[in-house]
Coordinates of N, CA and C in Angstrom, one line a residue:
M1 N 83.9 -53.1 69.4 CA 83.7 -53.1 70.9 C 82.9 -54.6 71.4
F2 N 83.7 -55.1 71.8 CA 83.2 -56.3 72.5 C 82.3 -56.5 73.9
M3 N 81.0 -56.7 73.7 CA 80.2 -56.8 75.1 C 80.4 -58.2 75.5
K4 N 80.3 -58.3 76.5 CA 80.7 -59.1 77.8 C 79.0 -59.7 78.0
N5 N 77.9 -58.8 78.3 CA 76.7 -59.3 78.1 C 75.8 -58.5 77.6
L6 N 75.0 -59.1 76.4 CA 73.9 -58.0 75.4 C 72.8 -57.8 76.4
Q7 N 72.6 -58.3 77.6 CA 71.2 -58.1 78.3 C 71.6 -56.7 79.2
N8 N 72.7 -56.5 79.1 CA 73.1 -55.0 80.0 C 72.8 -53.8 78.9
L9 N 72.3 -54.3 77.6 CA 72.5 -52.8 76.6 C 71.0 -52.4 76.9
M10 N 70.9 -51.1 76.8 CA 69.6 -50.2 76.7 C 69.7 -49.3 75.6
T11 N 68.8 -49.2 75.0 CA 68.3 -48.2 74.4 C 68.1 -46.7 75.2
I12 N 68.1 -45.7 74.0 CA 68.4 -44.7 74.9 C 67.2 -44.3 75.8
A13 N 65.9 -44.5 75.4 CA 64.5 -44.2 76.3 C 64.7 -45.0 77.4
Q14 N 65.4 -46.3 77.4 CA 65.3 -46.9 78.4 C 66.7 -46.5 79.7
A15 N 67.8 -46.1 78.8 CA 68.9 -45.6 79.5 C 68.6 -44.2 80.4
A16 N 67.7 -43.6 79.3 CA 67.0 -42.2 80.1 C 66.4 -42.7 81.2
E17 N 65.4 -43.4 81.4 CA 64.5 -43.7 82.1 C 65.1 -44.4 83.5
Y18 N 66.5 -45.2 82.9 CA 67.2 -45.8 84.2 C 68.0 -44.6 85.2
I19 N 68.3 -43.6 84.5 CA 69.1 -42.6 85.1 C 68.3 -41.3 85.5
G20 N 67.2 -41.2 85.1 CA 66.4 -40.2 85.5 C 66.5 -38.8 84.7
V21 N 66.8 -39.0 83.4 CA 67.1 -37.5 82.2 C 66.3 -38.1 81.4
T22 N 66.1 -36.9 80.3 CA 65.4 -37.2 79.0 C 66.3 -37.7 78.0
P23 N 65.9 -38.4 77.0 CA 66.9 -38.7 75.7 C 67.8 -37.5 75.5
L24 N 66.7 -36.4 75.4 CA 67.7 -35.4 74.6 C 68.9 -35.1 75.5
T25 N 68.6 -35.1 76.7 CA 70.0 -34.8 77.7 C 71.0 -36.0 77.5
L26 N 70.8 -37.4 77.4 CA 71.5 -38.3 77.0 C 72.3 -38.0 75.4
R27 N 71.4 -37.6 74.7 CA 72.0 -37.1 73.2 C 73.2 -36.0 73.2
N28 N 72.9 -34.8 74.2 CA 73.9 -33.9 74.8 C 75.2 -34.4 75.4
W29 N 74.7 -34.8 76.2 CA 75.7 -35.7 76.9 C 77.1 -36.4 76.2
D30 N 76.2 -37.3 75.1 CA 77.1 -37.8 74.0 C 77.7 -37.2 72.9
K31 N 76.9 -35.9 72.6 CA 77.9 -34.9 71.7 C 78.7 -34.3 72.6
T32 N 78.5 -33.8 74.0 CA 80.0 -33.2 74.5 C 80.6 -34.0 75.2
G33 N 80.6 -35.5 75.1 CA 81.4 -36.4 75.6 C 81.7 -36.4 77.0
K34 N 80.7 -35.9 77.7 CA 80.2 -36.5 79.1 C 80.1 -38.0 79.6
L35 N 79.3 -38.4 78.7 CA 78.9 -39.7 78.6 C 78.6 -40.3 77.0
Q36 N 79.7 -41.2 76.9 CA 79.5 -41.9 75.8 C 78.6 -42.9 75.6
A37 N 78.0 -42.9 74.4 CA 77.3 -44.1 73.8 C 77.8 -44.9 73.1
I38 N 77.5 -46.0 72.7 CA 77.9 -47.2 72.0 C 77.1 -47.1 71.0
R39 N 77.6 -47.0 69.2 CA 76.6 -47.1 68.3 C 76.1 -48.5 67.9
N40 N 75.0 -48.5 67.3 CA 74.4 -49.9 67.5 C 75.2 -50.0 65.9
P41 N 75.9 -51.1 65.4 CA 76.5 -51.2 63.9 C 75.4 -51.3 62.7
L42 N 74.4 -51.9 63.2 CA 73.4 -51.9 62.1 C 72.8 -50.8 61.6
N43 N 72.3 -49.7 62.8 CA 71.4 -48.8 62.6 C 71.7 -47.7 62.7
G44 N 73.2 -47.4 63.7 CA 73.8 -46.2 64.0 C 73.0 -45.4 65.4
Y45 N 72.1 -46.2 66.0 CA 71.2 -45.8 66.8 C 72.2 -45.8 68.4
R46 N 71.9 -44.9 69.3 CA 72.8 -44.7 70.2 C 72.4 -46.0 71.4
I47 N 73.1 -46.9 72.0 CA 73.0 -47.9 72.8 C 74.0 -47.5 74.2
Y48 N 73.5 -48.0 75.4 CA 74.2 -47.7 76.3 C 74.2 -49.3 77.4
D49 N 75.7 -49.3 77.9 CA 75.6 -50.5 78.9 C 75.3 -49.9 80.2
R50 N 74.7 -51.0 80.8 CA 74.1 -50.8 82.2 C 75.5 -50.3 83.0
E51 N 76.5 -51.3 83.4 CA 77.6 -50.9 83.7 C 78.3 -49.9 83.9
E52 N 78.5 -49.3 82.6 CA 79.0 -47.9 82.2 C 78.0 -46.7 82.7
L53 N 76.7 -46.7 82.8 CA 75.7 -45.9 83.3 C 75.9 -46.1 84.8
D54 N 75.9 -46.8 85.4 CA 76.2 -47.1 86.8 C 77.6 -46.6 87.4
K55 N 78.5 -46.4 86.6 CA 79.9 -45.6 87.0 C 79.5 -44.4 86.8
F56 N 78.8 -43.9 85.9 CA 78.6 -42.5 85.4 C 78.0 -41.9 86.6
L57 N 76.9 -42.6 86.8 CA 76.0 -42.3 88.1 C 76.9 -42.2 89.4
A58 N 77.8 -43.2 89.6 CA 78.8 -43.2 91.1 C 79.5 -42.0 90.7
Q59 N 80.0 -41.6 89.5 CA 80.9 -40.6 89.4 C 80.5 -39.1 89.8
L60 N 79.0 -39.0 89.1 CA 78.2 -37.8 89.3 C 77.9 -37.6 90.9
Q61 N 77.4 -38.9 91.6 CA 77.3 -38.5 92.9 C 78.4 -38.1 93.8
K62 N 79.8 -38.5 93.2 CA 81.0 -38.4 93.9 C 81.2 -37.0 93.7
E63 N 81.3 -36.4 92.7 CA 81.5 -34.9 92.3 C 80.6 -34.2 93.1
R64 N 79.4 -34.4 93.2 CA 78.2 -33.4 93.9 C 78.7 -33.5 95.7
Q65 N 79.2 -34.7 96.2 CA 79.7 -34.5 97.3 C 80.9 -34.0 97.7
N66 N 81.8 -34.0 96.8 CA 82.8 -33.1 96.6 C 83.0 -31.5 96.7
G67 N 81.6 -31.2 96.2 CA 81.4 -29.9 96.0 C 81.6 -29.7 94.4

C-alpha cells in the first residue's frame, strides 16, 4: 500500500487516544473488520492512517444520527 504522507500514520496507542477508545478496542475492530489496520511491513505492528480514522469517525457519527 502506498502512503501519501507518512506523518499521518499513528501507532495503535496514538490512534486509540485520537478516537477515544482503548488499543484493545482497535485490535478487536481490526479482527472483526470494522476498522482495518495497516500492518508495518518490518515488524507487523498495527498502524493507522489519520484520514481513515477521520472517515471512520464520520461514518460512526452518521450511523448514530440515523438510528
